[in-house]
Amino acid sequence: MISVTINGQPQELEVSPETPILWVLRDFLALTGTRFGCGMGLCGACTVHLDGTAIRSCVTPISVAAGKNITSIESIENDSVGQRVQQAWMDEAVAQCGYCQGGQIMSAVSLLTTTPQPTDEQIDNAMSGNLCRCGTYPRIRKAIHRAAGTESLSTHTNGSQVQANDTLFREVKV
Amino acid sequence: MKTSDNRDQALQLANVSRRSFLKGIAASGALVLAVSWDPATAESEPRKYGADYMAHGWVDNPNIFIRVARDGQVTIINHRGEMGQGIRTSLVMVMADEMGADWQQVHVEQAIANEEKYGNQDTDGSRSMRHWFEPLRRAGAAARTMLEQAAANQWQVPVSECRTDVHAVVHTPSQRTLSFGSLAAAAAELPVPARQSLTLKTPDQWRYIMRTSNQPLAIDGMDINQGKALYAADMRVDNMLYAVIARPPSYGSRVKNVDASKALAIAGVVKVLELPSVTQPSGFEPLGGVAVLAEHTWAAIQGRNALRIEWDDSPAGDNAHYDSEAFRASLESKATQPGKPVRQVGDFSQAQRDSAQHLTATYYAPHLAQAPMEPMAALVSIQGDHAEVWSSVQNPQATRDGVAKRLGLKASNVTVNCALMGGAFGRKAKPDFVFEAADLSKAMGGRPVRVQWTREDDLHHSFYHTVALQHMEGTLDHNGQVSGWLHRILAPSISSQFAPDSGHLSDRELTQGIRNMPFDIPAIQQETGEALGHVRIGWFRSVYNIPHAFAIQSFVAELANAAGQDHKAFLLELLGPDRQIDPRTQGENWNYSEDPSRYPIDIKRYKNVIERVTQEADWGKTMPPNRGLGLAVHHSFVSYCAIVMDVEVTPTGDVIVHQADIAFDCGPQINPDRVRAQMEGACVMGIGIALMTEITAKNGRVQQDNFHQYLIPRINQVPRTIRVHAVNSDLDVPLGGAGEPGLPPVAPALCNAIFAASGKRIRSLPVADQLKS
């Protein structure tokens, strides 16, 4: 029996202790907003918060969470930063297929909680563990800036995304 | 289970009934079945185009798509697959706008598979809006007309005095209004007005269609952001088992021995079943292997890890020895030999003899896996003579027909529920994973079984994007103009998935950028060389356009450089005078199923996107050191796309993509924000194809297991600035595709920019570490 608090609800779980948090949430508790993408902590689709810190639930055994708080995408709207991020995601129409976006949002909330006004470099560092095959990254970046209230350099004109100047460019190593 | 003979089913799938045949062609690439089918001769009936051409065509009856409740709630059915392109929003928006519904009172309901009722549901080929805008406008307009008639009847006034305002009908002279809800029951009793009697809204009357900012309309947006959106893997029913399958490592190999004792000892594992292997060509048949069924996914995964399986590779033949590097070398040696003619204009040999310069270049593009973020999943439950399916598929009807056939049920007794697709990119047009679940449920006496693919399964058992080797030769005359062009392609065909492998690309595959190449060159010679498939080959977003555009658009830049001319000016010159080319005059009879008289190859539209993108990117400006602009243009899915990439190559050989400018002409943009999103997404995916993404094989095994080896772009590897510029977005041309045409020009634009920045020419994708050292 493992005792954890999930989205504010105390739970007594009868699962083997090495079961990844991902499968406990999905298969035992029917909290399906946390997604399976890789099973190796490489894509971030499974991101949840453990005592407020973003973790990859597909590689984190439930035993690690004993006595702790797990927050998943289903309850992040109860967090003021979470609500702001979700709204920014709507305003920028970030999602395409949407499969990765729960994980993206959980990572973004974690970033903005510790770093309320992140730079682009800080966004890169915090978000580079979350893959999006649809390629919504430019909008994810804008949505984070919007949620942080630092979106002033971005505008929409004539169906094009126009950004103010070259200083936004940064070094990217491939 | 082991005794059931799936070979017959495989053959049945591949065999030609008129309908399944058309569906095959429909799937954006080309089956070999299509090759033998010359529309000019095979049928005496007139050739059909566009939506008319598709299996089950189109439907515009409002009673099929629209319901109005007494409380005013409008429910609109979306029958096309949602995979991130936003079609659930965009098509519903079209109907809602035409009928005059208030978006806040509109609900969307996803159709089950039923093409006889809804018309074609096969969601690929970038054709949902292109084929459905007009029929669904009519459905919306017919619903509006019926509501207006119901109001006129109630007021006992001429219907001409009634008009629709937002979610209500107004009697113009008296300004009385009746809400949609209050008219619902009476309107439902009225006959559907004749198609030709409908009055469609004029563009100035639209409230949602073609509005530049449609973000607030995103119908699944908040569900996605709150984790409530449902994909195939989220479906569950009582008594369901979770299955994970160990599939044969090479295409065609089979289980020799399996020791399941350790797997069965794992808590939660219920059963281990051996599945029949495939014979080639295997169509959409499952690959076979050993399935572990368990009480939850983790137990099934653990159980699979504990299986001890000895594989028999002999049925796989050469596939069991497939080595993509050695295969490349064999293609390279063959590429210098003459191939099978595709199209010939003038005399290339003569052009070569008369030339001032003769250039040769060989381009290589590797296998890719679609790798949608949602790995494949499907749930099937069988009760008596009825089966129910929950999955995320691009072609629901083929899924339904295939499940019915293998279970021996009538298609009408198979219900296919369509969840959201967590990405697809062509992979989910092949329902092998659904058939696995059907077979397992049947083996368990009908008990519900949900099959879950892992990422390793996805990368090891994809229907891979083809590998392609292209030999190019070009001649320049004494004025620096291109006098001759030779294009020889060696690439496995998707046809090999459905019929004995001819070793050559099919006509349909060659129309994706080769046969319909528009350049005005006196001598053109296009050929195919032999290349056999050794893995499953399938559709990947934009399909053969990817390698074709890479070779053609890179080689044009190489010729421009050799001629000492500006690439943009050279490209415009090569396109020749403004004109509209009937693709049939180049032996191109596909044209993405569209009527060539409505959708000719339009040189002016090519030039428009080139001019626009170079203007926006300030082509010709002085660039900082180690930095350059690269240009490419491509026409696919009857749309036109030109891209300029701004790239830096550092002294250590790192590539930094600073900015992408994209000019896109798909004709009218019905939901401009989603078109822009498709362009942004295609750009990101294309940067991956150019720089890092690759599937390789050795000893018959795909070498990439997961995202640490199969590299796709991350947020820190793509430009912060991706600008999309709409060209020709008015209603003066018919609609083009939007989901795929953004992808083909990305890699050549990026590689041309690398050349401009570094003087190094990339002829092999991905770039990876080629610029190091």
Short mmCIF file of N, CA, C and O in Angstrom, two decimals, chain A residues 19-20 23 26-28 30 32-33 35-38 40 42-43 73-74 77 86-87 89-90 93 95-99 105 120-121 124 127-129 131 133-135 137-139 141 156 158-161 163 168-174, chain B residues 83-84 215 221-222 224-227 229 231 233-234 236 242 296-298 369-371 373-375 421-423 425 453 455 654-656 659 673-674 676-678 680-681 706-708 712-718 720-721 723-725:
data_model
loop_
_atom_site.label_atom_id
_atom_site.label_comp_id
_atom_site.label_asym_id
_atom_site.label_seq_id
_atom_site.Cartn_x
_atom_site.Cartn_y
_atom_site.Cartn_z
N THR A 19 5.97 0.49 -10.27
CA THR A 19 5.11 0.95 -11.36
C THR A 19 5.31 2.45 -11.60
O THR A 19 5.22 3.25 -10.67
N PRO A 20 5.61 2.84 -12.83
CA PRO A 20 5.77 4.27 -13.10
C PRO A 20 4.49 5.06 -12.78
O PRO A 20 3.38 4.56 -12.99
N TRP A 23 1.61 5.17 -15.38
CA TRP A 23 0.62 4.09 -15.55
C TRP A 23 -0.32 4.01 -14.37
O TRP A 23 -1.46 3.57 -14.51
N ARG A 26 -2.83 6.72 -15.34
CA ARG A 26 -3.65 6.40 -16.51
C ARG A 26 -4.51 5.16 -16.30
O ARG A 26 -5.72 5.20 -16.57
N ASP A 27 -3.89 4.08 -15.87
CA ASP A 27 -4.62 2.80 -15.86
C ASP A 27 -5.36 2.54 -14.54
O ASP A 27 -6.39 1.87 -14.54
N PHE A 28 -4.82 3.05 -13.43
CA PHE A 28 -5.46 2.76 -12.15
C PHE A 28 -6.42 3.87 -11.72
O PHE A 28 -7.41 3.62 -11.05
N ALA A 30 -7.54 6.42 -13.98
CA ALA A 30 -8.24 6.97 -15.16
C ALA A 30 -8.00 8.46 -15.33
O ALA A 30 -8.84 9.19 -15.84
N THR A 32 -6.27 10.42 -17.60
CA THR A 32 -5.61 10.15 -18.88
C THR A 32 -4.99 11.40 -19.52
O THR A 32 -4.46 11.32 -20.62
N GLY A 33 -5.05 12.53 -18.82
CA GLY A 33 -4.44 13.73 -19.40
C GLY A 33 -2.93 13.66 -19.44
O GLY A 33 -2.27 14.37 -20.21
N ARG A 35 0.24 11.84 -20.66
CA ARG A 35 0.35 11.02 -21.89
C ARG A 35 1.61 10.17 -21.92
O ARG A 35 2.67 10.57 -21.43
N PHE A 36 1.48 9.05 -22.59
CA PHE A 36 2.61 8.17 -22.87
C PHE A 36 3.17 8.52 -24.24
O PHE A 36 2.46 8.44 -25.24
N GLY A 37 4.47 8.89 -24.28
CA GLY A 37 5.06 9.22 -25.57
C GLY A 37 6.31 8.43 -25.88
O GLY A 37 6.60 8.13 -27.03
N CYS A 38 7.10 8.10 -24.84
CA CYS A 38 8.38 7.42 -25.12
C CYS A 38 8.74 6.39 -24.07
O CYS A 38 9.44 5.43 -24.36
N MET A 40 10.83 6.72 -21.74
CA MET A 40 12.23 6.86 -21.34
C MET A 40 12.57 8.27 -20.84
O MET A 40 13.75 8.62 -20.75
N LEU A 42 12.18 11.01 -22.47
CA LEU A 42 12.81 11.74 -23.57
C LEU A 42 11.90 12.77 -24.23
O LEU A 42 12.37 13.63 -24.96
N CYS A 43 10.59 12.66 -24.01
CA CYS A 43 9.68 13.51 -24.79
C CYS A 43 8.83 14.44 -23.94
O CYS A 43 8.27 15.40 -24.46
N ILE A 73 -2.12 17.41 -15.07
CA ILE A 73 -2.74 18.45 -15.89
C ILE A 73 -4.21 18.66 -15.52
O ILE A 73 -4.73 19.77 -15.64
N GLU A 74 -4.86 17.61 -15.02
CA GLU A 74 -6.30 17.73 -14.73
C GLU A 74 -6.60 18.75 -13.64
O GLU A 74 -7.72 19.25 -13.55
N GLU A 77 -5.43 23.83 -13.31
CA GLU A 77 -6.21 25.06 -13.37
C GLU A 77 -6.49 25.61 -11.97
O GLU A 77 -6.89 26.77 -11.84
N GLN A 86 -2.81 28.10 -19.22
CA GLN A 86 -3.84 27.47 -20.07
C GLN A 86 -4.53 28.51 -20.94
O GLN A 86 -4.80 28.28 -22.11
N GLN A 87 -4.80 29.68 -20.36
CA GLN A 87 -5.46 30.73 -21.13
C GLN A 87 -4.53 31.25 -22.22
O GLN A 87 -4.95 31.49 -23.36
N TRP A 89 -2.27 29.60 -23.71
CA TRP A 89 -2.24 28.55 -24.73
C TRP A 89 -3.46 28.69 -25.66
O TRP A 89 -3.36 28.46 -26.87
N MET A 90 -4.60 29.05 -25.09
CA MET A 90 -5.79 29.30 -25.92
C MET A 90 -5.58 30.54 -26.79
O MET A 90 -5.86 30.54 -27.98
N ALA A 93 -3.50 29.98 -29.61
CA ALA A 93 -3.92 28.81 -30.39
C ALA A 93 -2.73 27.87 -30.60
O ALA A 93 -2.39 27.51 -31.72
N ALA A 95 -2.15 24.64 -29.61
CA ALA A 95 -2.29 23.21 -29.87
C ALA A 95 -2.59 22.91 -31.34
O ALA A 95 -3.37 23.61 -31.98
N GLN A 96 -1.95 21.86 -31.83
CA GLN A 96 -2.41 21.26 -33.09
C GLN A 96 -3.06 19.94 -32.70
O GLN A 96 -4.23 19.92 -32.33
N CYS A 97 -2.32 18.82 -32.72
CA CYS A 97 -2.97 17.58 -32.30
C CYS A 97 -3.23 17.56 -30.80
O CYS A 97 -4.14 16.88 -30.33
N GLY A 98 -2.42 18.28 -30.04
CA GLY A 98 -2.68 18.46 -28.62
C GLY A 98 -2.09 17.40 -27.70
O GLY A 98 -2.10 17.58 -26.48
N TYR A 99 -1.58 16.34 -28.28
CA TYR A 99 -1.15 15.21 -27.45
C TYR A 99 -0.05 15.58 -26.46
O TYR A 99 -0.07 15.13 -25.32
N ILE A 105 2.42 22.23 -20.96
CA ILE A 105 1.85 23.17 -19.99
C ILE A 105 2.42 22.91 -18.59
O ILE A 105 2.77 23.85 -17.87
N ASP A 120 14.26 34.09 -23.24
CA ASP A 120 14.16 33.03 -24.25
C ASP A 120 15.11 31.88 -23.93
O ASP A 120 14.78 30.72 -24.16
N GLU A 121 16.28 32.21 -23.41
CA GLU A 121 17.22 31.15 -23.05
C GLU A 121 16.65 30.28 -21.93
O GLU A 121 16.80 29.06 -21.93
N ASP A 124 14.12 28.04 -23.42
CA ASP A 124 14.79 26.92 -24.09
C ASP A 124 15.20 25.85 -23.08
O ASP A 124 14.97 24.67 -23.29
N MET A 127 12.08 24.07 -21.52
CA MET A 127 11.11 23.43 -22.41
C MET A 127 11.74 22.45 -23.40
O MET A 127 11.02 21.79 -24.16
N SER A 128 13.06 22.36 -23.42
CA SER A 128 13.67 21.52 -24.46
C SER A 128 13.52 20.03 -24.17
O SER A 128 13.84 19.20 -25.02
N GLY A 129 12.99 19.68 -23.02
CA GLY A 129 12.70 18.26 -22.75
C GLY A 129 11.33 17.84 -23.22
O GLY A 129 10.95 16.67 -23.08
N LEU A 131 8.96 17.35 -26.37
CA LEU A 131 8.88 17.29 -27.83
C LEU A 131 7.48 17.60 -28.31
O LEU A 131 6.48 17.28 -27.65
N ARG A 133 5.75 17.03 -32.12
CA ARG A 133 5.96 16.63 -33.51
C ARG A 133 5.20 17.53 -34.47
O ARG A 133 5.55 17.62 -35.65
N CYS A 134 4.13 18.16 -34.01
CA CYS A 134 3.39 19.10 -34.88
C CYS A 134 4.19 20.38 -35.09
O CYS A 134 3.89 21.15 -35.99
N GLY A 135 5.17 20.64 -34.23
CA GLY A 135 6.02 21.83 -34.41
C GLY A 135 5.41 23.12 -33.91
O GLY A 135 5.53 24.16 -34.54
N TYR A 137 6.37 24.88 -31.46
CA TYR A 137 7.32 25.58 -30.59
C TYR A 137 7.24 27.12 -30.64
O TYR A 137 7.29 27.77 -29.59
N PRO A 138 7.14 27.72 -31.85
CA PRO A 138 7.07 29.19 -31.84
C PRO A 138 5.88 29.72 -31.03
O PRO A 138 5.99 30.74 -30.34
N ARG A 139 4.78 29.00 -31.08
CA ARG A 139 3.60 29.47 -30.33
C ARG A 139 3.73 29.15 -28.84
O ARG A 139 3.22 29.89 -28.01
N ARG A 141 6.48 29.29 -27.21
CA ARG A 141 7.32 30.38 -26.71
C ARG A 141 6.49 31.65 -26.51
O ARG A 141 6.59 32.33 -25.48
N HIS A 156 0.96 40.32 -34.32
CA HIS A 156 0.46 39.66 -35.52
C HIS A 156 0.10 40.73 -36.54
O HIS A 156 -0.60 41.66 -36.23
N ASN A 158 -1.17 40.93 -40.71
CA ASN A 158 -1.39 40.43 -42.07
C ASN A 158 -1.07 38.95 -42.22
O ASN A 158 -0.44 38.53 -43.17
N GLY A 159 -1.50 38.17 -41.26
CA GLY A 159 -1.30 36.74 -41.37
C GLY A 159 0.14 36.31 -41.15
O GLY A 159 0.48 35.18 -41.34
N SER A 160 0.99 37.24 -40.78
CA SER A 160 2.38 36.88 -40.56
C SER A 160 2.73 37.13 -39.11
O SER A 160 2.17 37.99 -38.46
N GLN A 161 3.67 36.36 -38.63
CA GLN A 161 4.17 36.64 -37.30
C GLN A 161 5.39 37.53 -37.46
O GLN A 161 6.36 37.15 -38.08
N GLN A 163 8.26 39.76 -35.55
CA GLN A 163 8.89 40.07 -34.29
C GLN A 163 9.79 41.27 -34.49
O GLN A 163 10.26 41.54 -35.59
N LEU A 168 16.14 39.08 -30.84
CA LEU A 168 15.45 37.88 -30.36
C LEU A 168 16.17 36.62 -30.81
O LEU A 168 15.96 35.56 -30.27
N PHE A 169 16.96 36.73 -31.85
CA PHE A 169 17.64 35.54 -32.35
C PHE A 169 18.64 35.06 -31.32
O PHE A 169 19.22 35.84 -30.58
N ARG A 170 18.84 33.79 -31.30
CA ARG A 170 19.82 33.27 -30.36
C ARG A 170 20.55 32.09 -30.96
O ARG A 170 20.13 31.50 -31.95
N GLU A 171 21.62 31.78 -30.32
CA GLU A 171 22.45 30.69 -30.79
C GLU A 171 21.75 29.36 -30.55
O GLU A 171 21.27 29.10 -29.45
N VAL A 172 21.70 28.57 -31.56
CA VAL A 172 21.15 27.23 -31.40
C VAL A 172 22.14 26.25 -31.98
O VAL A 172 22.55 26.37 -33.12
N LYS A 173 22.54 25.34 -31.17
CA LYS A 173 23.48 24.32 -31.65
C LYS A 173 22.69 23.09 -32.07
O LYS A 173 21.81 22.64 -31.34
N VAL A 174 23.01 22.60 -33.23
CA VAL A 174 22.34 21.39 -33.69
C VAL A 174 23.34 20.25 -33.69
O VAL A 174 24.42 20.40 -34.21
N MET B 83 -6.29 15.31 -36.75
CA MET B 83 -4.94 14.88 -36.37
C MET B 83 -4.05 16.06 -36.03
O MET B 83 -2.83 15.93 -36.00
N GLY B 84 -4.69 17.22 -35.81
CA GLY B 84 -3.92 18.40 -35.47
C GLY B 84 -4.04 19.50 -36.50
O GLY B 84 -3.59 20.62 -36.28
N GLN B 215 -8.50 32.11 -33.62
CA GLN B 215 -8.02 31.36 -32.46
C GLN B 215 -9.14 31.04 -31.47
O GLN B 215 -9.21 29.94 -30.97
N GLY B 221 -9.58 23.25 -28.10
CA GLY B 221 -8.44 23.92 -27.46
C GLY B 221 -8.41 23.75 -25.95
O GLY B 221 -7.41 23.28 -25.39
N MET B 222 -9.48 24.14 -25.25
CA MET B 222 -9.42 24.10 -23.79
C MET B 222 -9.43 22.65 -23.27
O MET B 222 -8.78 22.36 -22.27
N ILE B 224 -7.94 20.21 -24.65
CA ILE B 224 -6.54 19.80 -24.78
C ILE B 224 -5.72 20.39 -23.63
O ILE B 224 -4.97 19.68 -22.95
N ASN B 225 -5.90 21.68 -23.39
CA ASN B 225 -5.08 22.36 -22.39
C ASN B 225 -5.39 21.90 -20.97
O ASN B 225 -4.61 22.09 -20.06
N GLN B 226 -6.55 21.30 -20.76
CA GLN B 226 -6.92 20.82 -19.43
C GLN B 226 -6.78 19.30 -19.29
O GLN B 226 -7.18 18.72 -18.29
N GLY B 227 -6.25 18.68 -20.33
CA GLY B 227 -6.02 17.24 -20.24
C GLY B 227 -7.28 16.41 -20.42
O GLY B 227 -7.31 15.23 -20.10
N ALA B 229 -9.01 16.13 -23.43
CA ALA B 229 -9.18 15.61 -24.80
C ALA B 229 -8.90 14.11 -24.81
O ALA B 229 -8.04 13.63 -24.07
N TYR B 231 -7.89 10.59 -26.75
CA TYR B 231 -7.22 9.92 -27.86
C TYR B 231 -7.47 8.42 -27.72
O TYR B 231 -8.04 7.96 -26.72
N ALA B 233 -5.73 5.90 -26.85
CA ALA B 233 -5.22 5.23 -25.66
C ALA B 233 -6.01 5.59 -24.41
O ALA B 233 -5.79 5.01 -23.34
N ASP B 234 -6.89 6.57 -24.52
CA ASP B 234 -7.69 6.97 -23.35
C ASP B 234 -9.01 6.22 -23.26
O ASP B 234 -9.77 6.40 -22.32
N ARG B 236 -11.50 3.23 -22.64
CA ARG B 236 -11.53 2.01 -21.83
C ARG B 236 -12.97 1.55 -21.66
O ARG B 236 -13.89 2.35 -21.62
N TYR B 242 -5.17 -5.18 -21.59
CA TYR B 242 -4.17 -4.30 -22.21
C TYR B 242 -3.14 -5.19 -22.90
O TYR B 242 -2.60 -6.10 -22.27
N HIS B 296 -3.09 -4.35 -16.90
CA HIS B 296 -2.76 -2.94 -17.11
C HIS B 296 -1.53 -2.84 -18.00
O HIS B 296 -0.83 -3.84 -18.23
N THR B 297 -1.28 -1.65 -18.51
CA THR B 297 -0.25 -1.48 -19.53
C THR B 297 1.14 -1.85 -19.02
O THR B 297 1.92 -2.49 -19.73
N TRP B 298 1.44 -1.43 -17.79
CA TRP B 298 2.79 -1.66 -17.28
C TRP B 298 3.09 -3.16 -17.19
O TRP B 298 4.19 -3.61 -17.53
N ALA B 369 10.58 7.95 -40.06
CA ALA B 369 9.36 7.44 -39.44
C ALA B 369 8.48 8.64 -39.09
O ALA B 369 8.99 9.68 -38.66
N GLN B 370 7.18 8.48 -39.28
CA GLN B 370 6.27 9.60 -39.00
C GLN B 370 6.34 9.99 -37.53
O GLN B 370 6.28 11.16 -37.19
N ALA B 371 6.45 9.00 -36.67
CA ALA B 371 6.59 9.22 -35.22
C ALA B 371 5.63 10.25 -34.65
O ALA B 371 6.04 11.23 -34.03
N MET B 373 3.35 11.91 -31.93
CA MET B 373 3.60 11.88 -30.48
C MET B 373 2.76 10.82 -29.80
O MET B 373 3.17 10.24 -28.79
N GLU B 374 1.55 10.58 -30.31
CA GLU B 374 0.73 9.50 -29.76
C GLU B 374 1.09 8.20 -30.46
O GLU B 374 0.77 8.02 -31.64
N PRO B 375 1.73 7.26 -29.77
CA PRO B 375 1.96 5.97 -30.41
C PRO B 375 0.61 5.31 -30.69
O PRO B 375 -0.39 5.58 -30.02
N MET B 421 -6.66 12.08 -33.07
CA MET B 421 -5.35 11.50 -33.35
C MET B 421 -4.28 12.40 -32.74
O MET B 421 -4.26 13.60 -33.00
N GLY B 422 -3.41 11.80 -31.94
CA GLY B 422 -2.29 12.56 -31.39
C GLY B 422 -1.17 12.62 -32.40
O GLY B 422 -0.10 12.06 -32.22
N GLY B 423 -1.44 13.30 -33.51
CA GLY B 423 -0.52 13.30 -34.65
C GLY B 423 -0.74 12.06 -35.49
O GLY B 423 -1.25 11.04 -35.01
N PHE B 425 0.43 12.08 -39.59
CA PHE B 425 1.44 12.32 -40.64
C PHE B 425 1.52 11.18 -41.65
O PHE B 425 2.57 10.94 -42.26
N TRP B 453 0.94 0.50 -28.63
CA TRP B 453 2.30 0.49 -29.18
C TRP B 453 3.18 1.35 -28.29
O TRP B 453 2.74 2.38 -27.78
N ARG B 455 7.00 3.51 -28.08
CA ARG B 455 7.78 4.29 -29.07
C ARG B 455 8.73 3.38 -29.82
O ARG B 455 8.94 3.55 -31.03
N ASP B 654 28.47 23.99 -36.54
CA ASP B 654 27.09 23.95 -36.06
C ASP B 654 26.21 24.78 -36.98
O ASP B 654 26.64 25.80 -37.51
N VAL B 655 24.98 24.33 -37.14
CA VAL B 655 24.02 25.07 -37.97
C VAL B 655 23.02 25.78 -37.07
O VAL B 655 22.42 25.16 -36.19
N ILE B 656 22.89 27.07 -37.26
CA ILE B 656 21.91 27.84 -36.51
C ILE B 656 20.88 28.37 -37.52
O ILE B 656 21.24 29.07 -38.46
N GLN B 659 16.03 32.29 -39.01
CA GLN B 659 14.69 32.73 -39.39
C GLN B 659 14.22 31.96 -40.61
O GLN B 659 15.02 31.56 -41.46
N ASP B 673 -5.70 31.02 -39.60
CA ASP B 673 -4.79 30.71 -38.48
C ASP B 673 -4.32 29.26 -38.52
O ASP B 673 -3.18 28.95 -38.21
N ARG B 674 -5.23 28.34 -38.93
CA ARG B 674 -4.80 26.93 -38.99
C ARG B 674 -3.89 26.68 -40.19
O ARG B 674 -3.01 25.82 -40.14
N ARG B 676 -1.73 28.86 -41.22
CA ARG B 676 -0.45 29.35 -40.73
C ARG B 676 0.19 28.31 -39.80
O ARG B 676 1.39 28.05 -39.86
N ALA B 677 -0.63 27.72 -38.94
CA ALA B 677 -0.11 26.71 -38.01
C ALA B 677 0.49 25.53 -38.78
O ALA B 677 1.52 24.97 -38.39
N GLN B 678 -0.17 25.13 -39.88
CA GLN B 678 0.36 24.03 -40.68
C GLN B 678 1.71 24.39 -41.29
O GLN B 678 2.61 23.56 -41.39
N GLU B 680 3.90 26.62 -40.07
CA GLU B 680 4.88 26.65 -38.98
C GLU B 680 5.32 25.22 -38.63
O GLU B 680 6.51 24.94 -38.47
N GLY B 681 4.34 24.34 -38.52
CA GLY B 681 4.63 22.96 -38.14
C GLY B 681 5.44 22.24 -39.20
O GLY B 681 6.37 21.48 -38.89
N ASN B 706 14.42 4.94 -29.86
CA ASN B 706 13.57 5.93 -29.19
C ASN B 706 14.11 7.32 -29.54
O ASN B 706 15.01 7.44 -30.38
N PHE B 707 13.58 8.35 -28.89
CA PHE B 707 13.91 9.72 -29.29
C PHE B 707 15.35 10.14 -28.96
O PHE B 707 15.76 11.23 -29.34
N HIS B 708 16.11 9.30 -28.26
CA HIS B 708 17.53 9.64 -28.08
C HIS B 708 18.32 9.30 -29.33
O HIS B 708 19.42 9.81 -29.54
N ILE B 712 14.23 14.41 -33.43
CA ILE B 712 13.32 15.39 -34.03
C ILE B 712 13.55 16.71 -33.30
O ILE B 712 14.06 16.71 -32.18
N PRO B 713 13.24 17.83 -33.96
CA PRO B 713 13.63 19.12 -33.39
C PRO B 713 13.00 19.39 -32.02
O PRO B 713 11.86 19.01 -31.76
N ARG B 714 13.78 20.04 -31.19
CA ARG B 714 13.30 20.54 -29.91
C ARG B 714 13.20 22.06 -29.98
O ARG B 714 13.69 22.67 -30.93
N ILE B 715 12.61 22.65 -28.96
CA ILE B 715 12.30 24.10 -29.02
C ILE B 715 13.56 24.93 -29.22
O ILE B 715 13.53 25.98 -29.86
N ASN B 716 14.70 24.48 -28.70
CA ASN B 716 15.93 25.25 -28.81
C ASN B 716 16.64 25.03 -30.13
O ASN B 716 17.71 25.58 -30.36
N GLN B 717 16.06 24.23 -31.02
CA GLN B 717 16.72 23.94 -32.30
C GLN B 717 15.99 24.51 -33.50
O GLN B 717 16.36 24.23 -34.63
N VAL B 718 14.94 25.26 -33.25
CA VAL B 718 14.18 25.84 -34.37
C VAL B 718 14.19 27.35 -34.23
O VAL B 718 14.38 27.89 -33.14
N ARG B 720 13.24 31.12 -33.71
CA ARG B 720 12.19 31.79 -32.94
C ARG B 720 11.25 32.53 -33.87
O ARG B 720 10.13 32.82 -33.52
N THR B 721 11.76 32.85 -35.04
CA THR B 721 10.93 33.59 -35.98
C THR B 721 10.62 32.74 -37.20
O THR B 721 11.51 32.41 -37.99
N ARG B 723 7.96 33.14 -40.13
CA ARG B 723 6.94 34.08 -40.64
C ARG B 723 6.24 33.47 -41.84
O ARG B 723 6.89 32.98 -42.77
N VAL B 724 4.93 33.52 -41.80
CA VAL B 724 4.13 32.93 -42.88
C VAL B 724 3.41 34.05 -43.61
O VAL B 724 2.71 34.86 -42.99
N HIS B 725 3.59 34.10 -44.92
CA HIS B 725 3.02 35.17 -45.73
C HIS B 725 2.01 34.58 -46.71
O HIS B 725 2.37 33.77 -47.56
#
